[in-house]
Amino acid sequence: MRPIAIGSDHAGYDLKETVKKQLSELGYEVGDFGPDGTESVDYPDYGIKVAGGIDRGEYDRGILICGTGLGMSMVANRFNGVRAALCNDLFSAMMSRRHNDANILVMGGRVIGSGLSAQIVRTWLETPFEGGRHKARLEKFCNL
Ligand code: RB5
């Protein structure tokens, strides 16, 4: 797999650093779009960088983390080539891949802890898209 693009805001910074460590332990390369610390920043600036990279085809998969995951989801899903899924639970992480072929995983750094996020990330990376009727459904709204 090509490197995974990752970004956050200040509220997601700590979890971003934890997820980066997990990704490299799992053998993935990471493209870190920032920020570099916990100073207050605006989540759209970082969401746009990661979602733009996916939209332009520079990355296949991305991970975005803000406080709740809500703002990053809204930003990322403005991009035509992005299917961003806010997954603060394991079932959503699995189904976002199986049925929605999500290409950006969004999590809330103020909602979940590092133990759950580690399981979510691994599940999300390892679960394949089922295709078939789910592909036909994606085609109904992707590239509108
Ligand atoms: C930052 O305070 C917070 O608004 C942001 O991290 C995110 O939760 C927005 O949706």
PDB file of C-alpha atoms in Angstrom, residues 9-136:
ATOM      1  CA  ASP A   9      -5.868  19.739  14.564  1.00  0.00           C
ATOM      2  CA  HIS A  10      -4.621  20.559  18.076  1.00  0.00           C
ATOM      3  CA  ALA A  11      -7.421  18.464  19.630  1.00  0.00           C
ATOM      4  CA  GLY A  12      -6.395  15.438  17.602  1.00  0.00           C
ATOM      5  CA  TYR A  13      -2.640  15.922  17.781  1.00  0.00           C
ATOM      6  CA  ASP A  14      -1.893  13.465  20.598  1.00  0.00           C
ATOM      7  CA  LEU A  15      -3.934  10.704  18.973  1.00  0.00           C
ATOM      8  CA  LYS A  16      -2.330  11.469  15.590  1.00  0.00           C
ATOM      9  CA  GLU A  17       1.104  10.868  17.090  1.00  0.00           C
ATOM     10  CA  THR A  18      -0.102   7.601  18.655  1.00  0.00           C
ATOM     11  CA  VAL A  19      -1.639   6.448  15.367  1.00  0.00           C
ATOM     12  CA  LYS A  20       1.561   7.327  13.456  1.00  0.00           C
ATOM     13  CA  LYS A  21       3.542   5.109  15.810  1.00  0.00           C
ATOM     14  CA  GLN A  22       1.047   2.276  15.348  1.00  0.00           C
ATOM     15  CA  LEU A  23       1.165   2.643  11.555  1.00  0.00           C
ATOM     16  CA  SER A  24       4.932   2.422  11.405  1.00  0.00           C
ATOM     17  CA  GLU A  25       4.894  -0.608  13.726  1.00  0.00           C
ATOM     18  CA  LEU A  26       2.440  -2.230  11.302  1.00  0.00           C
ATOM     19  CA  GLY A  27       4.820  -1.485   8.440  1.00  0.00           C
ATOM     20  CA  TYR A  28       2.950   1.391   6.790  1.00  0.00           C
ATOM     21  CA  GLU A  29       4.644   4.530   5.547  1.00  0.00           C
ATOM     22  CA  VAL A  30       3.030   7.771   6.683  1.00  0.00           C
ATOM     23  CA  GLY A  31       2.726  11.205   5.082  1.00  0.00           C
ATOM     24  CA  ASP A  32       2.183  13.574   8.022  1.00  0.00           C
ATOM     25  CA  PHE A  33       0.416  16.812   7.055  1.00  0.00           C
ATOM     26  CA  GLY A  34       0.641  18.255  10.567  1.00  0.00           C
ATOM     27  CA  PRO A  35       0.285  20.021  12.827  1.00  0.00           C
ATOM     28  CA  ASP A  36       3.543  19.608  14.734  1.00  0.00           C
ATOM     29  CA  GLY A  37       2.194  20.352  18.218  1.00  0.00           C
ATOM     30  CA  THR A  38      -0.824  21.213  20.331  1.00  0.00           C
ATOM     31  CA  GLU A  39      -0.970  24.961  19.637  1.00  0.00           C
ATOM     32  CA  SER A  40      -4.490  25.910  18.532  1.00  0.00           C
ATOM     33  CA  VAL A  41      -5.022  25.591  14.779  1.00  0.00           C
ATOM     34  CA  ASP A  42      -8.023  25.447  12.435  1.00  0.00           C
ATOM     35  CA  TYR A  43      -9.081  21.909  11.481  1.00  0.00           C
ATOM     36  CA  PRO A  44     -10.097  22.864   7.885  1.00  0.00           C
ATOM     37  CA  ASP A  45      -6.490  23.795   7.054  1.00  0.00           C
ATOM     38  CA  TYR A  46      -5.315  20.260   7.809  1.00  0.00           C
ATOM     39  CA  GLY A  47      -8.419  18.475   6.564  1.00  0.00           C
ATOM     40  CA  ILE A  48      -8.013  20.195   3.195  1.00  0.00           C
ATOM     41  CA  LYS A  49      -4.383  19.074   2.919  1.00  0.00           C
ATOM     42  CA  VAL A  50      -5.162  15.396   3.517  1.00  0.00           C
ATOM     43  CA  ALA A  51      -8.447  15.274   1.580  1.00  0.00           C
ATOM     44  CA  GLY A  52      -6.846  17.187  -1.298  1.00  0.00           C
ATOM     45  CA  GLY A  53      -4.065  14.598  -1.473  1.00  0.00           C
ATOM     46  CA  ILE A  54      -6.643  11.809  -1.735  1.00  0.00           C
ATOM     47  CA  ASP A  55      -8.750  13.726  -4.252  1.00  0.00           C
ATOM     48  CA  ARG A  56      -5.735  14.332  -6.509  1.00  0.00           C
ATOM     49  CA  GLY A  57      -4.788  10.647  -6.330  1.00  0.00           C
ATOM     50  CA  GLU A  58      -1.522  11.289  -4.490  1.00  0.00           C
ATOM     51  CA  TYR A  59      -2.639   8.990  -1.644  1.00  0.00           C
ATOM     52  CA  ASP A  60      -5.058   6.046  -1.546  1.00  0.00           C
ATOM     53  CA  ARG A  61      -5.964   6.275   2.131  1.00  0.00           C
ATOM     54  CA  GLY A  62      -5.979   8.995   4.759  1.00  0.00           C
ATOM     55  CA  ILE A  63      -6.662   9.439   8.453  1.00  0.00           C
ATOM     56  CA  LEU A  64      -7.984  12.687   9.985  1.00  0.00           C
ATOM     57  CA  ILE A  65      -8.427  13.443  13.672  1.00  0.00           C
ATOM     58  CA  CYS A  66      -9.994  16.461  15.364  1.00  0.00           C
ATOM     59  CA  GLY A  67     -11.758  16.771  18.726  1.00  0.00           C
ATOM     60  CA  THR A  68     -15.009  15.070  17.735  1.00  0.00           C
ATOM     61  CA  GLY A  69     -14.221  14.006  14.169  1.00  0.00           C
ATOM     62  CA  LEU A  70     -17.219  16.019  12.978  1.00  0.00           C
ATOM     63  CA  GLY A  71     -15.436  19.036  11.535  1.00  0.00           C
ATOM     64  CA  MET A  72     -12.848  16.937   9.722  1.00  0.00           C
ATOM     65  CA  SER A  73     -15.621  14.768   8.235  1.00  0.00           C
ATOM     66  CA  MET A  74     -17.451  17.816   6.924  1.00  0.00           C
ATOM     67  CA  VAL A  75     -14.307  19.241   5.362  1.00  0.00           C
ATOM     68  CA  ALA A  76     -13.089  15.988   3.806  1.00  0.00           C
ATOM     69  CA  ASN A  77     -16.441  15.086   2.262  1.00  0.00           C
ATOM     70  CA  ARG A  78     -16.486  18.361   0.292  1.00  0.00           C
ATOM     71  CA  PHE A  79     -13.936  16.719  -2.024  1.00  0.00           C
ATOM     72  CA  ASN A  80     -15.380  14.730  -4.894  1.00  0.00           C
ATOM     73  CA  GLY A  81     -12.930  11.854  -4.687  1.00  0.00           C
ATOM     74  CA  VAL A  82     -13.237  11.468  -0.935  1.00  0.00           C
ATOM     75  CA  ARG A  83     -15.441   9.087   1.040  1.00  0.00           C
ATOM     76  CA  ALA A  84     -14.626  10.045   4.614  1.00  0.00           C
ATOM     77  CA  ALA A  85     -16.151   8.022   7.443  1.00  0.00           C
ATOM     78  CA  LEU A  86     -16.322   9.157  11.046  1.00  0.00           C
ATOM     79  CA  CYS A  87     -15.682   5.983  13.010  1.00  0.00           C
ATOM     80  CA  ASN A  88     -15.517   6.195  16.759  1.00  0.00           C
ATOM     81  CA  ASP A  89     -16.540   2.538  17.094  1.00  0.00           C
ATOM     82  CA  LEU A  90     -15.319  -0.736  15.608  1.00  0.00           C
ATOM     83  CA  PHE A  91     -18.499  -1.719  13.781  1.00  0.00           C
ATOM     84  CA  SER A  92     -18.558   1.558  11.838  1.00  0.00           C
ATOM     85  CA  ALA A  93     -14.880   1.129  10.953  1.00  0.00           C
ATOM     86  CA  MET A  94     -15.536  -2.330   9.530  1.00  0.00           C
ATOM     87  CA  MET A  95     -18.708  -1.354   7.665  1.00  0.00           C
ATOM     88  CA  SER A  96     -17.216   1.874   6.282  1.00  0.00           C
ATOM     89  CA  ARG A  97     -14.809  -0.333   4.366  1.00  0.00           C
ATOM     90  CA  ARG A  98     -17.129  -3.235   3.487  1.00  0.00           C
ATOM     91  CA  HIS A  99     -20.053  -1.170   2.243  1.00  0.00           C
ATOM     92  CA  ASN A 100     -18.775   2.371   1.664  1.00  0.00           C
ATOM     93  CA  ASP A 101     -15.194   1.848   0.485  1.00  0.00           C
ATOM     94  CA  ALA A 102     -14.181   4.730   2.744  1.00  0.00           C
ATOM     95  CA  ASN A 103     -10.849   6.228   1.770  1.00  0.00           C
ATOM     96  CA  ILE A 104     -10.480   8.526   4.777  1.00  0.00           C
ATOM     97  CA  LEU A 105     -10.921   7.366   8.362  1.00  0.00           C
ATOM     98  CA  VAL A 106     -11.941  10.142  10.740  1.00  0.00           C
ATOM     99  CA  MET A 107     -11.773   9.822  14.526  1.00  0.00           C
ATOM    100  CA  GLY A 108     -12.462  12.101  17.468  1.00  0.00           C
ATOM    101  CA  GLY A 109      -9.425  12.529  19.671  1.00  0.00           C
ATOM    102  CA  ARG A 110     -11.653  13.805  22.505  1.00  0.00           C
ATOM    103  CA  VAL A 111     -14.127  10.958  22.059  1.00  0.00           C
ATOM    104  CA  ILE A 112     -12.083   7.763  22.011  1.00  0.00           C
ATOM    105  CA  GLY A 113      -8.909   6.527  23.659  1.00  0.00           C
ATOM    106  CA  SER A 114      -5.776   5.079  22.143  1.00  0.00           C
ATOM    107  CA  GLY A 115      -6.760   1.434  22.787  1.00  0.00           C
ATOM    108  CA  LEU A 116      -9.982   1.679  20.819  1.00  0.00           C
ATOM    109  CA  SER A 117      -8.423   3.830  18.102  1.00  0.00           C
ATOM    110  CA  ALA A 118      -5.706   1.203  17.575  1.00  0.00           C
ATOM    111  CA  GLN A 119      -8.364  -1.444  16.932  1.00  0.00           C
ATOM    112  CA  ILE A 120     -10.342   0.912  14.689  1.00  0.00           C
ATOM    113  CA  VAL A 121      -7.275   1.786  12.603  1.00  0.00           C
ATOM    114  CA  ARG A 122      -6.230  -1.833  12.162  1.00  0.00           C
ATOM    115  CA  THR A 123      -9.746  -2.980  11.282  1.00  0.00           C
ATOM    116  CA  TRP A 124     -10.206  -0.106   8.845  1.00  0.00           C
ATOM    117  CA  LEU A 125      -6.922  -0.804   7.074  1.00  0.00           C
ATOM    118  CA  GLU A 126      -7.448  -4.553   6.827  1.00  0.00           C
ATOM    119  CA  THR A 127     -11.129  -4.776   5.860  1.00  0.00           C
ATOM    120  CA  PRO A 128     -11.760  -5.035   2.100  1.00  0.00           C
ATOM    121  CA  PHE A 129     -14.594  -3.406   0.123  1.00  0.00           C
ATOM    122  CA  GLU A 130     -17.280  -5.930  -0.821  1.00  0.00           C
ATOM    123  CA  GLY A 131     -18.106  -4.306  -4.166  1.00  0.00           C
ATOM    124  CA  GLY A 132     -21.186  -5.650  -6.003  1.00  0.00           C
ATOM    125  CA  ARG A 133     -24.391  -3.864  -5.012  1.00  0.00           C
ATOM    126  CA  HIS A 134     -22.379  -1.546  -2.780  1.00  0.00           C
ATOM    127  CA  LYS A 135     -20.319  -0.380  -5.766  1.00  0.00           C
ATOM    128  CA  ALA A 136     -23.513   0.390  -7.671  1.00  0.00           C
TER     129      ALA A 136
END
